[in-house]
Steps between C-alpha positions, in 0.01 A plus 500: 500500500695290254368373172470138386724384218350497154437175314269201535430383857663164596248214529500330842597129495215252483482157673567338165824699473608374847429138408700540180796649688502215750483245221802663335717439811728191499325212671669344804648165443318196630693269729422153611467459876472135594559264789779243491532170683647539847334833581699737276348729236630607159477848344583497126613863485771482233872438498589862582235559767651617828375410847518649851370339819470661844296478818285756678352366821321173429479563124756406238507729195610366160578761233546433124625774272264406214138624464356150510140391534485221756191292564525407869190282469723222365647466851167454673534225760880520509632421852723809511424740215120465490452850642760671282406848381617664175480863397663729247798697627642762264685318223467167677273284711501443875390183674428471868450184707440458873797305634603554866865469593717299497357382168647664191477475121792341319527586130678316221499503118358234269545624145277805453311440821563595858435217748381623839498267798411558864752364747592526866863424434732798552699638212823307436784610723727554200252727317661836426281807565478806282781734594401853593743787455426871551655735243555856613481624142399739381234387465481313830330164462483145636637233265423127496718234339500123486209388279367477145323836493147506359246784506342723763141506619314749719215356710289581804398291797122450479467507878725788606533697176879503531697542179768247409761512226616151400809412295463153348752236398472291184661196657475349850747680714555708809277721705553752778572329828543810713250784487610861526317820580600820327351848511293465181431126483530164672696221336295191582625144553408288198514143380587597142587835344491832681204692639483846655217663692487854367429788733587760239333566165836574340635145487566252222688175442712501185698225328870573459767345278689192611203334665433765761203711601464796731250687714529864404306822460249488215632820341863391508579687820640364825314323772567539871693197607564604858673221689449174314468278806489126483788268431578236246432177681644154466318249277414295809326796661327594176355150466331507840126550528361799687170621635556852631523786252751722676565828316859608442612859500686770680356604835343824367334306221362240737378769736318668215346166410392462861343846497302418188383172650382675813305748284337208319416338832332813622266507203411130496205342686617317811374162381710518184831613647658155539709503182594865551627434850684194371685714245575760766632229735734376227627854448565534872692172497709633211576805713619275784210593731357165618307632801308743280456232234348262754257765619399580141449133411309442822257780415448345158412165655258670740320728254456295185335158542645384168854582612514191721546291186772725355820295519720805438341688786531202736867459413571872533343503847695192612831632365448838666418336835811279479728793418342696785596224743137411580513123468159458661343696212657305211213250466433603140837353397361159597177554306442204263351737242843641422630351174812287503737762360868535578426831668248341735755227578757768582283673758373177652859385544587834661206459736600145589854609585366790707304239696817303560426226247748359250410642159846586366489256203166641381627855548820427306298383200308828467741754652608652163156658464590750772745669262207596275322702768495882508802654666350590838336159541803314369734681738274401789443136403832399343704507824231299679499234230879478477538469879224239518669295230837500675338422834308214339809338350449625143826694482549438127160648411565793734841567343345505151228738616750735663726492195210584265391785729826687444517815711152465649498635857452295815694189396804540728354265761425236237858528370638453852275197548626356171858552618418310820339220298820479291713466813650849469469580868712817512319647198164412653584662834621812324178513298285454810691774679437736208130420498481545879631854455237576236162663532279203412379383841370163379826412333698635796319261735558208262871588471537510880335160534706337230821650639428348841426158351808508278731596787344234722557233236863610472551479876573872539220540756319258729130423514430762768666778298315393184170507689575851626579616145175353368304673776660830405385454140138493617508877539621561146183383323164388643365242259266261690591179317875570500497622859339182630755291308789706639369481855465122479852465366642725773317297765644178357848648524433608859405142584813376326702736717333370817302821554159351568344801680596737218364262238174466691464878545555558127248239389246607762522857369466370144177320586356815656603724208373256236202317652408347164833312506485402869374147434777446244781594737354331810715182472813715487369711789444185708852379426644838600283490815650164596851634438422803717386271783829313472737797475337790685573546874279256694269758659464690171431172320237404759332838464501461122345157534230631733411765242483266200450137603310438177823546302663180622592308185356155460712187524840439651614860442240647735541222754876548521465879540249471784695233687826691463338814638367299795849365574646851483241626750563208733872572483418845642298331779178628343319168519155652556551731201605201289198302617261782412661532158468127435132504602429771243706318239288187540191700401664687211358410153842436348611267780224242482731242345760560772247507785601160652868595503435845648266342756771251599748784555247687713431183699873452559528857631209448738640167611834663580309752714323215685163596347337162438160651418659741250692214344187293445305802373771575244498141380121474488474827309747398231383152410486435125462188290788363295783654698860383469564179708807648670299807600217279626744304717643821646150626580413167667802530732393852592147385572620208714728724707215750555259225604757358739555845652126522562505163676345310212783248475295207362368720220857622429630142487216412263595787266863385496406135456323594178839612365651153542880471551555870418310591820658232717769718664250760610263228615782345709553836668134521596506145639814587695329806651229260622777261624363227278851365430406187303283708264779757469746219422270358231456841337876560497560162339261607220696821465836320486372272225469795261771720652823302527721432198589139429816365666791554475422859392607754768236660719420869500459686828121488468520123453711463817250708698215279379688181598591636843136605558379155397748338736381725783134410435593127494687533829210682664263235370726227639515330163835313510430333168456837332826623655682190383359545149615862492848404623525220245374707206664835566764458767789495254385819320435677833842403645666837431358844465225701672287312758717188467544469882132557571394237248753253632386552859135457415546188289767313701446146637374464860754410779540126566794462751835619642652477153289797393632733776754676270217574259293627792776745591514621139124537476485696826738751342285523192184536707648806667513657150173354377264777624685763303521276191130418515401863544466525120239228513276702733409752230179407322513399136454801275166448326466828318699778348 
C-alpha cells in the first residue's frame, strides 16, 4: 500500500471559485442582428469576421468565425428569418434557418456587417467556385484556393449530431459547387466558404499562406485521399439550382455508405424511415442503380406517412423510375409539390421527351447540370441527354455538352448524330457503324435506325429496304416507346413502297403487343388496312375484310378501297362474293359516311344480275340524308330500272321525272318500251336540250346517237313537224360521220311525184343498210354504272 504525499491537503474548489473563474474569461462580443428593408438581415460582426453558408436538407446553416452573442428575438415576425436559431459553435457562432430548396442565402458586405438575403435566384453563371486540389504530400491533404481566407469553426448538426468543419471567407466569394466523398470526410456543396462532414476524429482545417486553406490530419500527418472523385464544373452548371443530394465517391466508398445506411434503417422504427430511405435511394442513384433506387424510394413513401411531402424523395423516386424505363411510374416527376429548380426542370424535360413531346429547348437550358452528377449516374444520363438534344434540334447545346464531357464513355452515338446534323454524312455513317458493332444494345438499335434513315435520304436504298432495316433494329433493343415509334415508321415506309399487306400486318402486331397504344395507332392501322384491300390478291383482300370490317377508314379513303375491291372481285366473275362484301361494308362502323355510295355499287351489281328485288333492297338499305346530288341521280336511275324490271313502269317514270332533264333519256327508253312514241319523243327532246352543244360545234358520237334515236321516235310517232325540225336544226351537222345515212333517211321529205323517183332509188339503198345502222339504237340507255 502506497503512502500519501506529505504537506497540506489541497482545498476543493467552491462555487464561488467557479463563478470567479468564469468571470475572468473574456466575454463574447455582442453583435447587432437586425432586419433591413426588403427582407434582408444585417449581422454587425466586424470587418474581419469570416462567413460560411451551406445547406443540409431543408435547413441553411450560416457560420461566423467570431464568438458573437446574437439576439434572435429582434427578428421576430420577419417573413423569412423569424425562426432563425443561433448557438455557440467552438470559436464562432452557428445560425440555422429553415429554407427549402431552391431558396438560398446570398451574402454581401456592408462595412463591418454581413448582409444576408434569401433569394430563389441561382448563383451567377460567371461565379468562380473554390478550386479543390489534392496534394499527395507528405503530408497528404486537400487544398482549397480562390477566396479571402478567414477562420475555421467546428459545429454539430442539432438534429443528426454530425460534425462539420467550416472554413470561412472574409469577403463574399466562391463556394463548393461539386461535393466529393473521401474515405475520412465528405466535402459538402456550399454557397460560401468550404464545409466538410467529418467521419474521422483526426481532421482539421488549417489556413495556409497565399490565401489557401487545407483539410489535413490534426497531428500534422496525412489523410487518406483515396480517389478524389468529382470534376470541376463550368460556371453555368455551378449556377444551377438542385434538389437531390447525390453523394460523390469511388464505388467502394459509396458501397460502404450504402452499408451504413442499411444498418441505420434496420435500427430505425418503420414510421420514421422516410428520410433514411431517401438518403439510401440517392446513394443508389449515385451508384447507377435506378431500379434499386426506385424500390428503396417506394418503400420510403409506403412506410413513413410524412415522406409523401418530402420533395427530395419524390424526385428521387421519379428519376429512378424514368431511368428504369418505367414511364407509367414517373408520376412523382409531375407532382406540383416539387420546387422549381433547374434539376427538376431537367428531369421533367427528359420525361417529356421520353413521352414523345418536344422539350429540347427546356432540356438545353439545364443540360449542363448533368456534368455535376456522380460518375456512374453521369455516364448513364449524359448520353441520353446529348442524344435527346441532337434529336430535338439543339445541336449546338449538345455539342457544348459533349465537348465539356471530354472522354466520358457512351458519347459515340451523340458524336455521330452531331456529324449528321453538320452534314458530314460519311463521318456519321462511319460513327453509326462503329456504334452498331459495340456492346451497348440501346445505342446499337439507335445506330441501325439512323443508318437506315440516312441511307434512304441519300437514295442509296428504297423505302422497302429502309423498312426492312428498321424492322431488324427492333430485335436489338426492346424499349416500348421507341419500339412503337420504329414500328410506325416502318409501316409508313411499307405503305410508301406499295406494300399494304405488310404495313397492315406490322401495325396489327403493334396494337396487340402494346394495347395501351392501340387507340393511338388505329388511324394508321385503318389506312394500312385500306391499302391492303387495294394491293393484296382479291381473295386474300376479301378474307381480310371479312375478318376486320370495323377497320374500314372513314371518308373517301375507305370508300375507294371497298369499291376497288368490289371491282377486282367482279373482274374475277365473283359477283356474289363482291355483293356479300359490299353488304357487310354498308354495316361497318367506319363506312357510314360512304354507305350511299357502297349501296349504289351493290345495287348496280344486283341490277346487272337481273335481281330487281336485290337492287331495291340495296338502295333502301343505304338511304342517307344530304348525299351528293350526282350520287342521288345515279341511285334514282338504278331504282327506276329495277321498278321497270318488276313491271312498275309508272312508278319508274315518276322517279325519273323527279330528276328533270337529267332523267329524260332513261324516261324516253321506258316510254319506248311501252310503245308510247309521242311521250318518248317528248322525253328525248328534253334530253337534247341539255345534251347537244350549240351549233356549229361538232357533235360527239353520243350526241349523234341521241339525235338518231329522237328521229326514230318522231318517225314512229308520225310527227312530220318534229322530223322537219330535226332536219332543219341538225341536218347540216349530221351530214357526215356515224349515223349520217340513218338520220337522213328518217328525216327526209315525203315523196310528192315522179321527180322524186331518183331520191326514192337512193333511199331504198340506204334502207337496205338502215337495220344494221339502227342496231346501236336498240340498246337501252345506260342508267347506272
